[in-house]
Short mmCIF file of C-alpha atoms and ligand atoms in Angstrom, two decimals:
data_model
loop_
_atom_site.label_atom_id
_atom_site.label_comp_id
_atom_site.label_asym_id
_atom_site.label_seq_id
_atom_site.Cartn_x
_atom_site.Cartn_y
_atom_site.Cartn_z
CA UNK A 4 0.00 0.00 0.00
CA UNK A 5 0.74 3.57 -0.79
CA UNK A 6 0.86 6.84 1.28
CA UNK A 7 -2.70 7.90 1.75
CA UNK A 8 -1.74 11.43 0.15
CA UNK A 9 0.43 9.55 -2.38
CA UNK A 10 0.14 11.25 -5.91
CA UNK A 11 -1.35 8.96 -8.68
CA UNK A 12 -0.83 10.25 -12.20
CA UNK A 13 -0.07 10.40 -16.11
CA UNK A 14 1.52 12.43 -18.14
CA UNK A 15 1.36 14.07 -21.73
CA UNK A 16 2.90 17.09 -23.44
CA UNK A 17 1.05 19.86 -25.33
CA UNK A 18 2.88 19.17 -28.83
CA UNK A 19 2.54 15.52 -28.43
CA UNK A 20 -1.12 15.39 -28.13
CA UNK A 21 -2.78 18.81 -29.21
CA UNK A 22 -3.29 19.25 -32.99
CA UNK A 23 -4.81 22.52 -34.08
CA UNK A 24 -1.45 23.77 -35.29
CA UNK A 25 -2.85 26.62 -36.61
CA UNK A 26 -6.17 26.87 -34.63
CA UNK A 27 -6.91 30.47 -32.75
CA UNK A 28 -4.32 32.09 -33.32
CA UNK A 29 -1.36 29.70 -32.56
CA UNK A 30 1.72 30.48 -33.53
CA UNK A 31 4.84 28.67 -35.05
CA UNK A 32 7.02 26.30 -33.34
CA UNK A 33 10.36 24.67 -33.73
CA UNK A 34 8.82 21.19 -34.04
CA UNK A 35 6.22 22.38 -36.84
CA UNK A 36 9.17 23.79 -38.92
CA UNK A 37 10.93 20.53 -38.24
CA UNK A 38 8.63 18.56 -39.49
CA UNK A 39 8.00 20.22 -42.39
CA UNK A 40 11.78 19.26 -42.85
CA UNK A 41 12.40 16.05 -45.06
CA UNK A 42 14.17 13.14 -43.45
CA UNK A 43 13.69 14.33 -39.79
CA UNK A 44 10.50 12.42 -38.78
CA UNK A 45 10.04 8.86 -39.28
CA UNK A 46 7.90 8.54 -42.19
CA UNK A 47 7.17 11.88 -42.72
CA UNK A 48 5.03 12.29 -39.75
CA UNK A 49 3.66 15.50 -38.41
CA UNK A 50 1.87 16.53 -35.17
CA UNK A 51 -0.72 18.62 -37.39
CA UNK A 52 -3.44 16.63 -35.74
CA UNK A 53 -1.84 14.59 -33.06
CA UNK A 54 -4.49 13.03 -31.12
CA UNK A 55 -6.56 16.01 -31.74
CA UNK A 56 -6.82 16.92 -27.79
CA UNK A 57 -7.23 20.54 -28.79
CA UNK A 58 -11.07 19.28 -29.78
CA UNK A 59 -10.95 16.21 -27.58
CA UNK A 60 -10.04 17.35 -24.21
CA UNK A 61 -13.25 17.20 -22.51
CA UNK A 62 -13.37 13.14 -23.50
CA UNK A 63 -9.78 13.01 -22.71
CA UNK A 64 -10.50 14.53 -19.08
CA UNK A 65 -13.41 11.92 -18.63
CA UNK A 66 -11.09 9.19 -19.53
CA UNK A 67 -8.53 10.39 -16.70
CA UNK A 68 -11.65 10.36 -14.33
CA UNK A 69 -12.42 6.83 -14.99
CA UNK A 70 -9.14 5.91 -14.64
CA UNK A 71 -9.31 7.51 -10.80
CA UNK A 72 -6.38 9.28 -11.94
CA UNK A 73 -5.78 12.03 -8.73
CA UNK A 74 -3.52 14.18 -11.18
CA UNK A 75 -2.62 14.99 -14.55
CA UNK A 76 0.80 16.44 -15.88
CA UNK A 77 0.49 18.64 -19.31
CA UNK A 78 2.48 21.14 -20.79
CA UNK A 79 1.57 24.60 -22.23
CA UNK A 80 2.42 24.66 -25.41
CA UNK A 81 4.23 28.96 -25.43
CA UNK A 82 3.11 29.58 -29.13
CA UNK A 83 -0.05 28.74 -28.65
CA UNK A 84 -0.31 31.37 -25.77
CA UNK A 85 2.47 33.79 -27.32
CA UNK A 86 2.57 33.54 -30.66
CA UNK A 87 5.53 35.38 -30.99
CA UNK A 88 7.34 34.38 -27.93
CA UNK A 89 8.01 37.79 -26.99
CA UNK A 90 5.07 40.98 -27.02
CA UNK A 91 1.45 40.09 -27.20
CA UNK A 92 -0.40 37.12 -25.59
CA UNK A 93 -3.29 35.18 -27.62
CA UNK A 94 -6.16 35.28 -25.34
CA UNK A 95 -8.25 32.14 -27.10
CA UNK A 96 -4.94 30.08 -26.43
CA UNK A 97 -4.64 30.91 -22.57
CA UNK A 98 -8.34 30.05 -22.98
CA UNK A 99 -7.96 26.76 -23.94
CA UNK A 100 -5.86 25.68 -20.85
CA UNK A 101 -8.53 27.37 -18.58
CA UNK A 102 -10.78 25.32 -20.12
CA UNK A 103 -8.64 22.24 -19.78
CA UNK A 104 -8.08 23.27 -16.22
CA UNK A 105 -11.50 24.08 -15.15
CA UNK A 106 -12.73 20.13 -16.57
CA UNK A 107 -9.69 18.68 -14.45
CA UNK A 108 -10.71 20.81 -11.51
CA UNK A 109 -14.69 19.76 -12.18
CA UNK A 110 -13.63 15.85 -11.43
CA UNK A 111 -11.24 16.32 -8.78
CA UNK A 112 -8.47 16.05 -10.78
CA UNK A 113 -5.27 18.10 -9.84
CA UNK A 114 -3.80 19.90 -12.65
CA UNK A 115 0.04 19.75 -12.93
CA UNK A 116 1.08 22.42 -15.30
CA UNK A 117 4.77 22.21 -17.17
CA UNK A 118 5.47 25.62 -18.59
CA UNK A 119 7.79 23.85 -21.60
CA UNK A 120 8.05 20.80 -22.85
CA UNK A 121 10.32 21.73 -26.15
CA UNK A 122 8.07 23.54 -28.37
CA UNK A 123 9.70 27.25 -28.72
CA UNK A 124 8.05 29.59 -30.58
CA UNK A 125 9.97 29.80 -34.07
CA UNK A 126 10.39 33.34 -34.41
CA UNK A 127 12.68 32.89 -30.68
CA UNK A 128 14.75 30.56 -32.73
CA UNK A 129 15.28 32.69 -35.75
CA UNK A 130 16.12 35.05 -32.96
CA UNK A 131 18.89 32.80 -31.28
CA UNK A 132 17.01 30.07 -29.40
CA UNK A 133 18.37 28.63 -26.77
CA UNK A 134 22.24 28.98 -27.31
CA UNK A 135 20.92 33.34 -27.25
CA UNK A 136 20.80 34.49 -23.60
CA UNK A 137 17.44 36.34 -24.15
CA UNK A 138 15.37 33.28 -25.03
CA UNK A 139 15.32 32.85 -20.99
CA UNK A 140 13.76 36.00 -20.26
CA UNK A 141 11.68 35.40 -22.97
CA UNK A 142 10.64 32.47 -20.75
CA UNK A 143 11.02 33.99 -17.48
CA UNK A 144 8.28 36.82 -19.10
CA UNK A 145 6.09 34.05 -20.22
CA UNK A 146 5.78 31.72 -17.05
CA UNK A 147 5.04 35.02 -15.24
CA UNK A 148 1.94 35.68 -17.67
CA UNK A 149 0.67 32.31 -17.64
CA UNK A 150 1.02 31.98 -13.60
CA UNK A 151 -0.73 34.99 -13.10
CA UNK A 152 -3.98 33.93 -15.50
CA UNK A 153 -3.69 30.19 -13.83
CA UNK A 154 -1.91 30.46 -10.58
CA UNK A 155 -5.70 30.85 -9.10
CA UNK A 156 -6.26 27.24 -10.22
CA UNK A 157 -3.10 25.41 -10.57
CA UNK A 158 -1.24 24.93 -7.45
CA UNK A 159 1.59 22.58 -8.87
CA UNK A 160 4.37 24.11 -11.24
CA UNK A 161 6.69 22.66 -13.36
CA UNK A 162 9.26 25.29 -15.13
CA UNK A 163 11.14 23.02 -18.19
CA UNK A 164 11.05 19.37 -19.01
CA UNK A 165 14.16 17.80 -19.18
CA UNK A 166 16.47 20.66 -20.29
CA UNK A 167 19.19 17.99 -21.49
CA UNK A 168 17.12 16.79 -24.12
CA UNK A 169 16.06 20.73 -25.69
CA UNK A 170 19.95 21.48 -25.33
CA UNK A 171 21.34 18.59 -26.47
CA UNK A 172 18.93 17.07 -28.81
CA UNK A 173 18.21 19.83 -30.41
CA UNK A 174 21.56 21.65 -31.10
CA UNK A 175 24.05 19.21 -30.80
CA UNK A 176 22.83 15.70 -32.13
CA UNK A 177 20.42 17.67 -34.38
CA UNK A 178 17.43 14.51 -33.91
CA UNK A 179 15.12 16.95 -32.25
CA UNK A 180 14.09 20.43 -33.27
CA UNK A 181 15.54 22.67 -34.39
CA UNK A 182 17.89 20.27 -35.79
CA UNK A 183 21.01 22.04 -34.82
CA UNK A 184 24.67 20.34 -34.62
CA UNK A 185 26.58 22.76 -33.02
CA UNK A 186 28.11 21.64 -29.94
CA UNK A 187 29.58 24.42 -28.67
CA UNK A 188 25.60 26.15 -29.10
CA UNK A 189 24.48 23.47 -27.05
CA UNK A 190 26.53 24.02 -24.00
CA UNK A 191 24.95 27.75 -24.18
CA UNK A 192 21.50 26.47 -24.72
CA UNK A 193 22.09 24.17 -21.63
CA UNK A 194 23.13 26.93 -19.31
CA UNK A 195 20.51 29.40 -20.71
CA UNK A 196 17.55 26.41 -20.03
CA UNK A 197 18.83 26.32 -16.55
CA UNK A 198 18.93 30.37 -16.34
CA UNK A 199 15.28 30.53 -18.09
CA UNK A 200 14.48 28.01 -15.10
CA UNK A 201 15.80 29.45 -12.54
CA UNK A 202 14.46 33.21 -13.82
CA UNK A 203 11.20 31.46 -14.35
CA UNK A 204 10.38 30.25 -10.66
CA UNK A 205 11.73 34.20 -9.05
CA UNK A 206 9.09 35.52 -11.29
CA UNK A 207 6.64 32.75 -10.21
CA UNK A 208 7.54 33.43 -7.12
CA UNK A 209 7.25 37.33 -7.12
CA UNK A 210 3.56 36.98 -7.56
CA UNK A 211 2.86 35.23 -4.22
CA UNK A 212 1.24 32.64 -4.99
CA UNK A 213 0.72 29.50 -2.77
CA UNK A 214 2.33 27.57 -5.48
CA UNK A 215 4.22 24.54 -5.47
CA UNK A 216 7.61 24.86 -7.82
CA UNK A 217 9.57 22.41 -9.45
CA UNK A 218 12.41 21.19 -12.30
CA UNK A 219 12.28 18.31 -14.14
CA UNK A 220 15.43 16.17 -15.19
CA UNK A 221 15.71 12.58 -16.89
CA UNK A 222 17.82 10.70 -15.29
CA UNK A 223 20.07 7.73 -15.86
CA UNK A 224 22.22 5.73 -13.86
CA UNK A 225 25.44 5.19 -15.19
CA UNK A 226 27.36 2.17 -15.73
CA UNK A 227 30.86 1.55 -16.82
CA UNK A 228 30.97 -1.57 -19.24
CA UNK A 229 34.11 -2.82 -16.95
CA UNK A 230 36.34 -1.95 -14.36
CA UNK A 231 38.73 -0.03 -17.17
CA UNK A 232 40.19 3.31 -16.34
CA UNK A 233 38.86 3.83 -20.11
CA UNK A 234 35.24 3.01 -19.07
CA UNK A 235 35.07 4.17 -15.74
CA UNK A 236 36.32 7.74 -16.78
CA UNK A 237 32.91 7.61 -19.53
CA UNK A 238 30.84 6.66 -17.04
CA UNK A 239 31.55 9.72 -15.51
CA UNK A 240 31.51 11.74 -18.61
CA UNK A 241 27.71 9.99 -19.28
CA UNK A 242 27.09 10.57 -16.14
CA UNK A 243 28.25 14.50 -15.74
CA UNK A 244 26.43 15.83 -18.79
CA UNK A 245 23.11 13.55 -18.17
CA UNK A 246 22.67 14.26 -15.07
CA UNK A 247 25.19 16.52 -12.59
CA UNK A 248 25.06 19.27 -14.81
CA UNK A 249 21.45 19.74 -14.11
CA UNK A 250 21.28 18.61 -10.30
CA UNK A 251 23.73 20.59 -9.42
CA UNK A 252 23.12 23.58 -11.19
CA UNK A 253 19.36 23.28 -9.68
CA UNK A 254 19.94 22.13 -6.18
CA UNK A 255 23.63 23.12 -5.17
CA UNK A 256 24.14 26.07 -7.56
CA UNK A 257 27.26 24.55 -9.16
CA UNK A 258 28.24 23.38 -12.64
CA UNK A 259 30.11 20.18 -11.78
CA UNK A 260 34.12 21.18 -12.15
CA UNK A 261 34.84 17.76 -13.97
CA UNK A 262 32.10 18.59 -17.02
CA UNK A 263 32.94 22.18 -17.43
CA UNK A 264 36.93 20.87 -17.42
CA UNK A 265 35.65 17.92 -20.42
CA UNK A 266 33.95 20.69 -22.52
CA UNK A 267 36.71 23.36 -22.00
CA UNK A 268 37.65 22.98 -25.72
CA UNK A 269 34.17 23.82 -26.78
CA UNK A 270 33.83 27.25 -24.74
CA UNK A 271 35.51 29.97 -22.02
CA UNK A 272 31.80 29.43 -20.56
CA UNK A 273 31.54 33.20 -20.61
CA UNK A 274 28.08 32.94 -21.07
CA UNK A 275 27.79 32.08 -17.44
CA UNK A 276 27.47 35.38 -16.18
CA UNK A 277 27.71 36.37 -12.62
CA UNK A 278 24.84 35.26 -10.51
CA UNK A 279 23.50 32.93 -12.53
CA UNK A 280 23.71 29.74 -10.45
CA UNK A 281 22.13 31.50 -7.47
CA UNK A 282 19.25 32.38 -9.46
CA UNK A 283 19.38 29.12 -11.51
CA UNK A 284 19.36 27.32 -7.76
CA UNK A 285 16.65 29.38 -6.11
CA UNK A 286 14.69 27.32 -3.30
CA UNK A 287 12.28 24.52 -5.43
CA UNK A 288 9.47 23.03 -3.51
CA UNK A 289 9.90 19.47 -5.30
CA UNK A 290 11.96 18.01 -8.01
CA UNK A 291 10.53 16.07 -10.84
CA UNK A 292 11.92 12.94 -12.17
CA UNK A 293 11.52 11.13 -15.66
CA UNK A 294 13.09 7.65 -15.22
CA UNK A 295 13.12 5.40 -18.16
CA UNK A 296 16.56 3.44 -18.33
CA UNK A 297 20.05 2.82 -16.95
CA UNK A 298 23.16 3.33 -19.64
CA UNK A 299 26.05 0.71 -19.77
CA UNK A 300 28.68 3.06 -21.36
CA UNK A 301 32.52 1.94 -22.78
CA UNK A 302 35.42 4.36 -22.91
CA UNK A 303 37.16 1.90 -25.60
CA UNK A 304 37.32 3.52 -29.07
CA UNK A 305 34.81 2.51 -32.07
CA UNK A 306 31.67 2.65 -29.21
CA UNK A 307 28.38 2.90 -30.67
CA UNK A 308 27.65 6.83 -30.77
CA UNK A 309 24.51 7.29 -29.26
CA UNK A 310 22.49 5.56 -26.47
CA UNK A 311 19.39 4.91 -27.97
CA UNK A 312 20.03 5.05 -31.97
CA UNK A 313 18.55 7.84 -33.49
CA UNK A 314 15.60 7.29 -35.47
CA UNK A 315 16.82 9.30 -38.59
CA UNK A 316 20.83 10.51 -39.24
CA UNK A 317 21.82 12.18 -36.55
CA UNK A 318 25.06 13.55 -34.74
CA UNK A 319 26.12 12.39 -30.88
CA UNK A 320 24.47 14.46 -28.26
CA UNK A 321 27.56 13.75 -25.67
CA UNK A 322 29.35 16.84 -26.39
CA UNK A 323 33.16 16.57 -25.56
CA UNK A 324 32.60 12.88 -25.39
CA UNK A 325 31.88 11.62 -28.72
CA UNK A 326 34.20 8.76 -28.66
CA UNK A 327 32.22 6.95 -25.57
CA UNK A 328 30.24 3.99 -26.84
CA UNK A 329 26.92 2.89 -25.08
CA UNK A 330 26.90 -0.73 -24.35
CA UNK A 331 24.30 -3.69 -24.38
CA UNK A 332 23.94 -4.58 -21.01
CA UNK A 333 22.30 -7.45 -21.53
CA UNK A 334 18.52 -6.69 -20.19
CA UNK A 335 15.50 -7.38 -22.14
CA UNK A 336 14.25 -4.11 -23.96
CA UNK A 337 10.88 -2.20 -25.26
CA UNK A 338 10.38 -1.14 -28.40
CA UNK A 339 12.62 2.24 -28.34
CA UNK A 340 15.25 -0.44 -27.87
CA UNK A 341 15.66 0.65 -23.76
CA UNK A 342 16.66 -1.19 -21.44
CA UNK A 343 14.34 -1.91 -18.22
CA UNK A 344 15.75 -2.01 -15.02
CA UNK A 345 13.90 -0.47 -12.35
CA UNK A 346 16.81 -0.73 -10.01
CA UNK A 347 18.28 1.76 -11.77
CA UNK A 348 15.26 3.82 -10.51
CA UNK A 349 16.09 2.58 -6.98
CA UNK A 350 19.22 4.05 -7.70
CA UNK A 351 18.92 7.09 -8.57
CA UNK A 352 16.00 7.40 -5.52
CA UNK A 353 18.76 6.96 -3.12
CA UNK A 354 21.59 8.83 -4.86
CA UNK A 355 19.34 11.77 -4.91
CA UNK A 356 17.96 11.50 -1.26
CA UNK A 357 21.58 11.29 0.10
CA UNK A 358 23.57 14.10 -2.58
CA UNK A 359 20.46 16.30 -3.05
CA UNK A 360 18.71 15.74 0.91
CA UNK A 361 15.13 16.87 1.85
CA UNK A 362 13.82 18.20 -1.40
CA UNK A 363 10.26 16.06 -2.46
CA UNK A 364 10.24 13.92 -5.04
CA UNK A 365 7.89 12.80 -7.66
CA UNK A 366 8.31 10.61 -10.96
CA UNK A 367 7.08 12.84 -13.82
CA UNK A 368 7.72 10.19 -16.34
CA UNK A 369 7.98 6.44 -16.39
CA UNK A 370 6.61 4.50 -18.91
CA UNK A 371 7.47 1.92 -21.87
CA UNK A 372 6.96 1.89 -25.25
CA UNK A 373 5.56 -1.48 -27.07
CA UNK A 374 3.89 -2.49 -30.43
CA UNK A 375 0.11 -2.18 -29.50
CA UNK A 376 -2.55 -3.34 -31.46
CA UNK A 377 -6.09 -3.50 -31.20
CA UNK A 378 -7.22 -7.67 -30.86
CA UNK A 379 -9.70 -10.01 -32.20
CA UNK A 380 -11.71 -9.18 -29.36
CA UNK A 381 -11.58 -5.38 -29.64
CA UNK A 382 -8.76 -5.20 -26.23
CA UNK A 383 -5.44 -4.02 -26.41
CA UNK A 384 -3.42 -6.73 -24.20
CA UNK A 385 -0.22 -5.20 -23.52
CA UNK A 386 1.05 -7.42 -20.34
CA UNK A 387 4.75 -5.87 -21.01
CA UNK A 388 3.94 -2.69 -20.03
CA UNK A 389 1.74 -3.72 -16.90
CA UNK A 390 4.90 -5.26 -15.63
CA UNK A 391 7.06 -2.46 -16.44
CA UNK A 392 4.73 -0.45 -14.28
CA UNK A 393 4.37 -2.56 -11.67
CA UNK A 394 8.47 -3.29 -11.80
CA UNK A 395 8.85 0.34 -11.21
CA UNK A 396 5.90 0.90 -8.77
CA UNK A 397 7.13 -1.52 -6.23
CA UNK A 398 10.41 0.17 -6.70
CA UNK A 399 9.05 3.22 -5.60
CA UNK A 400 7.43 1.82 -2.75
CA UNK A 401 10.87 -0.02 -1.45
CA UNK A 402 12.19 4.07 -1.62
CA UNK A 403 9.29 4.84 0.35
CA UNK A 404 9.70 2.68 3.42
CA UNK A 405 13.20 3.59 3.32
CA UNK A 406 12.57 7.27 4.14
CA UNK A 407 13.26 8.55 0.61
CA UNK A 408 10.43 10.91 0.55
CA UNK A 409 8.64 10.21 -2.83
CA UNK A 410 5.27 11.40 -3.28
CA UNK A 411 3.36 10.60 -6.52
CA UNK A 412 3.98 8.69 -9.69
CA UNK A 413 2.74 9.80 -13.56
CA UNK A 414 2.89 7.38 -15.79
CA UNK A 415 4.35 8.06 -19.55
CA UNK A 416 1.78 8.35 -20.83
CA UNK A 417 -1.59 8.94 -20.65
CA UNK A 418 -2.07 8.22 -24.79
CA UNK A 419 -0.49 7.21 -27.44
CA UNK A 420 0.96 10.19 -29.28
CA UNK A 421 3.38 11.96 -31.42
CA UNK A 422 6.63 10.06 -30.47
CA UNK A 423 8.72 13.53 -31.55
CA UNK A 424 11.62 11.87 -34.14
CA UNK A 425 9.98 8.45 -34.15
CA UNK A 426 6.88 9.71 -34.96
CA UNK A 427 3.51 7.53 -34.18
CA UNK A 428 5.33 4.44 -34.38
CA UNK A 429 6.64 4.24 -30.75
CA UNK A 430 3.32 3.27 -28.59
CA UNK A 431 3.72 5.24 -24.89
CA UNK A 432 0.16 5.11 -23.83
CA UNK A 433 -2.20 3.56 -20.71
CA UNK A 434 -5.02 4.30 -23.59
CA UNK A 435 -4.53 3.21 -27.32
CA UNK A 436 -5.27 5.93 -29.80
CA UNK A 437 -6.39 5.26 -33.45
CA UNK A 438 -4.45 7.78 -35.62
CA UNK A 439 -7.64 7.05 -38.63
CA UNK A 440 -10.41 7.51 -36.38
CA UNK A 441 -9.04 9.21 -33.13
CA UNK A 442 -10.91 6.26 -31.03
CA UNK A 443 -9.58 5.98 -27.75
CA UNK A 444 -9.41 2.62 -26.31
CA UNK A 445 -7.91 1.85 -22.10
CA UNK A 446 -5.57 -1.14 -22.68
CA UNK A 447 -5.29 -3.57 -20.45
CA UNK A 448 -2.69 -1.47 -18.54
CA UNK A 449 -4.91 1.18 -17.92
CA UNK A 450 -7.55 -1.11 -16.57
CA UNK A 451 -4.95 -2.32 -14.46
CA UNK A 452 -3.41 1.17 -13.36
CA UNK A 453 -7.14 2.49 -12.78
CA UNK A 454 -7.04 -1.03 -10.26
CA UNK A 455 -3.96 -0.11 -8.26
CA UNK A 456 -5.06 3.40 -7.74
CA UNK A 457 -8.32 2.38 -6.47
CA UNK A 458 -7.13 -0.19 -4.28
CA UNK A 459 -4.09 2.92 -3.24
CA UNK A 460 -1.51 0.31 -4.23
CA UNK A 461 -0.23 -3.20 -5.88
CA UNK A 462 -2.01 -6.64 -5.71
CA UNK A 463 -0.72 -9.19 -6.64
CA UNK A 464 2.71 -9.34 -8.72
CA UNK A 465 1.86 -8.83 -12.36
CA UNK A 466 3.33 -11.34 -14.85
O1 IFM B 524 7.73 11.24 -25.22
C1 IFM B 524 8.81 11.60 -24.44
C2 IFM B 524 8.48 12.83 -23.62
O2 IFM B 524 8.09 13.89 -24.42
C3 IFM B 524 9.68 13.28 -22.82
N1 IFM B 524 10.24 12.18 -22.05
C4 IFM B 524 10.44 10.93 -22.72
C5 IFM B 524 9.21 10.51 -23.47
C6 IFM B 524 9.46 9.17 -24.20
O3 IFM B 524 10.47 9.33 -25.13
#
């Protein structure tokens, strides 16, 4: 059994799910221009119509309410609300997540609002993006404006979702928008995500509110393939740029001295102006954590470049560590080709609770990916992912009784969506979608998540 007050949820992102592209005044973003690009989604696919939430939200809503779910992450999407990015706001979009709000609010449903997950407005990019200092005021402007139109009805905050993938993905590998391969951009669009974090909360902050304020980080445990010097020294490497560079930045207001030393080819790091880390580190009321996988990394030359191969061509996103090669380590996989090992959850828990003490913690993300279909009797059976969930679960609940204070669980994700690079070929989702006809359908994980909430934790073991 769970906490009484434990927090049971699922998670989606604005870009992933929305549609309406050009609906009521949105604006451009990075990922429309990218897909519009030829060879960077998987089969040409575009988020155009996603799961057409925009028009569906209200059925959405009352599928979270049979599912008992107590709370719901989703992300704003900023060009919808700010065309622009900078100067005027578009009422009908802030609209929209009033409306969204007011449903989850209507069946008890906590709303958990992330401020970005990855869809800049275009005409910031053209501007700079992220590597360009400004795009964080930009930000810091726009969380202000949306917490003061929802900060009456949203209580929980999150400011950007996993900053290493925007930074990293997007201007050094190039596999997510805006398709960028420039490392030396990327370590400037790392530091300004953290800034436009940190600027994000103070303004939050400034307007009083009773709100609760967090970052959100994927994590990864790091392993080195052997006992090597070779391997050990890029499992520290892995491990810096994944995930110190963010923890510390938000919780001790430090870049680790080891990264900045690995990437001192790329920069002087003059971008980091004085009194950025204290604002980057201001006091958060809970840290968010999207867990997926543990990497098995090798220092020897002629690795394997990336950890999860990129759906289309792609560069490395390990700046300053190119040559480190990501390992098999031997576990059985979904269908992104991750590994599952939930004690790598465990393992991070812990690490975090001792190097990081007393801040609350709550799994944003968890969740597997596997080729869903709809069967002869009209059910989508999807046992993998019910023990993925339940692998993970019980590993949260070992943290628990060991003092590490976790407090809710959202499960990636609520839907089947718009996989970003991969398109709608990777299958996240508690409820199967139907890209022809937009019928939703719970699989059998979602009967069984809507099972353990109800009973406020796990029966039996699930196979
Ligand atoms: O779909 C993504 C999500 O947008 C961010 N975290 C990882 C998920 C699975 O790749």
């Amino acid at each position: 059994m769970f906490p009484t007050r434990f927090v049971w949820g699922a998670a989606t992102s604005a870009y992933q799910i929305e549609g309406a592209i050009t609906a009521d005044g949105r604006g451009r973003s990075i990922w429309d221009t990218f897909c519009s690009q030829d060879g960077r989604i998987v089969g040409g696919d575009t988020a155009e119509t996603a799961i057409d939430h925009y028009n569906r939200y209200r059925e959405d809503v009352k599928l979270m309410a049979d599912l008992g779910l107590t709370a719901y992450r989703f992300s704003v999407s900023w060009p919808r609300i700010q065309p622009d990015g900078s100067g005027a706001y578009n009422a009908k979009g802030l609209d929209f997540y009033k409306r969204l709000v007011d449903e989850l609010l209507s069946y008890g449903i906590d709303p958990w609002l992330t401020l970005y997950h990855w869809d800049l407005p275009q005409a910031l990019e053209d501007a700079g993006g992220w590597p360009a200092r400004d795009t964080s005021k930009r930000f810091a402007d726009f969380a202000a404006a949306v917490h003061a139109e929802l900060g009456d009805r949203v209580r929980n905050w999150s400011t950007v979702n996993e900053p290493w993938c925007s930074a990293f993905l997007g201007y050094a590998s190039g596999e997510h928008a805006p398709g960028r391969r420039e490392p030396a951009a990327a370590l400037r669009a790392a530091h300004h995500l953290n800034l436009a974090h940190g600027l994000a909360v103070q303004a939050m902050r400034a307007q009083n509110a009773d709100s609760q304020i967090g970052g959100c980080v994927n994590l990864y445990p790091v392993t080195p393939a052997t006992g090597s010097e070779a391997d050990q020294d890029a499992a520290r490497r892995i491990d810096g740029l994944q995930n110190r560079f963010f923890l510390d930045a938000l919780l001790k207001g430090s870049y680790p001295e080891d990264v900045l030393a690995d990437l001192s080819h790329l920069s002087d790091m003059e971008f980091i102006q004085d009194g950025d880390l204290a604002t980057i580190a201001a006091p958060l009321d809970m840290l968010l954590i999207n867990y997926y996988s543990r990497f098995t990394v090798s220092g020897a030359p002629g690795g394997a470049a990336s950890a999860a191969a990129a759906p289309t061509d792609s560069g490395s996103p390990w700046i300053g560590s190119e040559h480190v090669g990501f390992v098999n380590g031997g576990r059985p996989v979904t269908s992104m080709g991750w590994e599952i090992d939930d004690s790598g959850l465990q393992e991070m828990l812990r690490r975090i609770a001792e190097e990081y003490p007393r801040i609350p913690l709550y799994i944003s993300e968890n969740g597997a990916a596997y080729d869903d279909a709809i069967g002869e009797d009209g059910a989508v059976h999807d046992p993998d992912r019910v023990a993925y969930i339940d692998a993970h679960l019980r590993t949260c609940h070992t943290a628990i009784e060991s003092g590490i204070p976790l407090q809710g669980y959202f499960a990636w994700s609520l839907m089947d969506n718009f996989e970003w690079a991969w398109g709608y070929g990777k299958r996240f989702g508690l409820v199967y979608v139907d890209y022809e006809t937009q019928a939703r359908t719970m699989k059998s994980s979602a009967l069984w998540y809507a099972d353990t909430i109800r009973h406020g934790g796990l029966l039996g073991r699930a196979q």
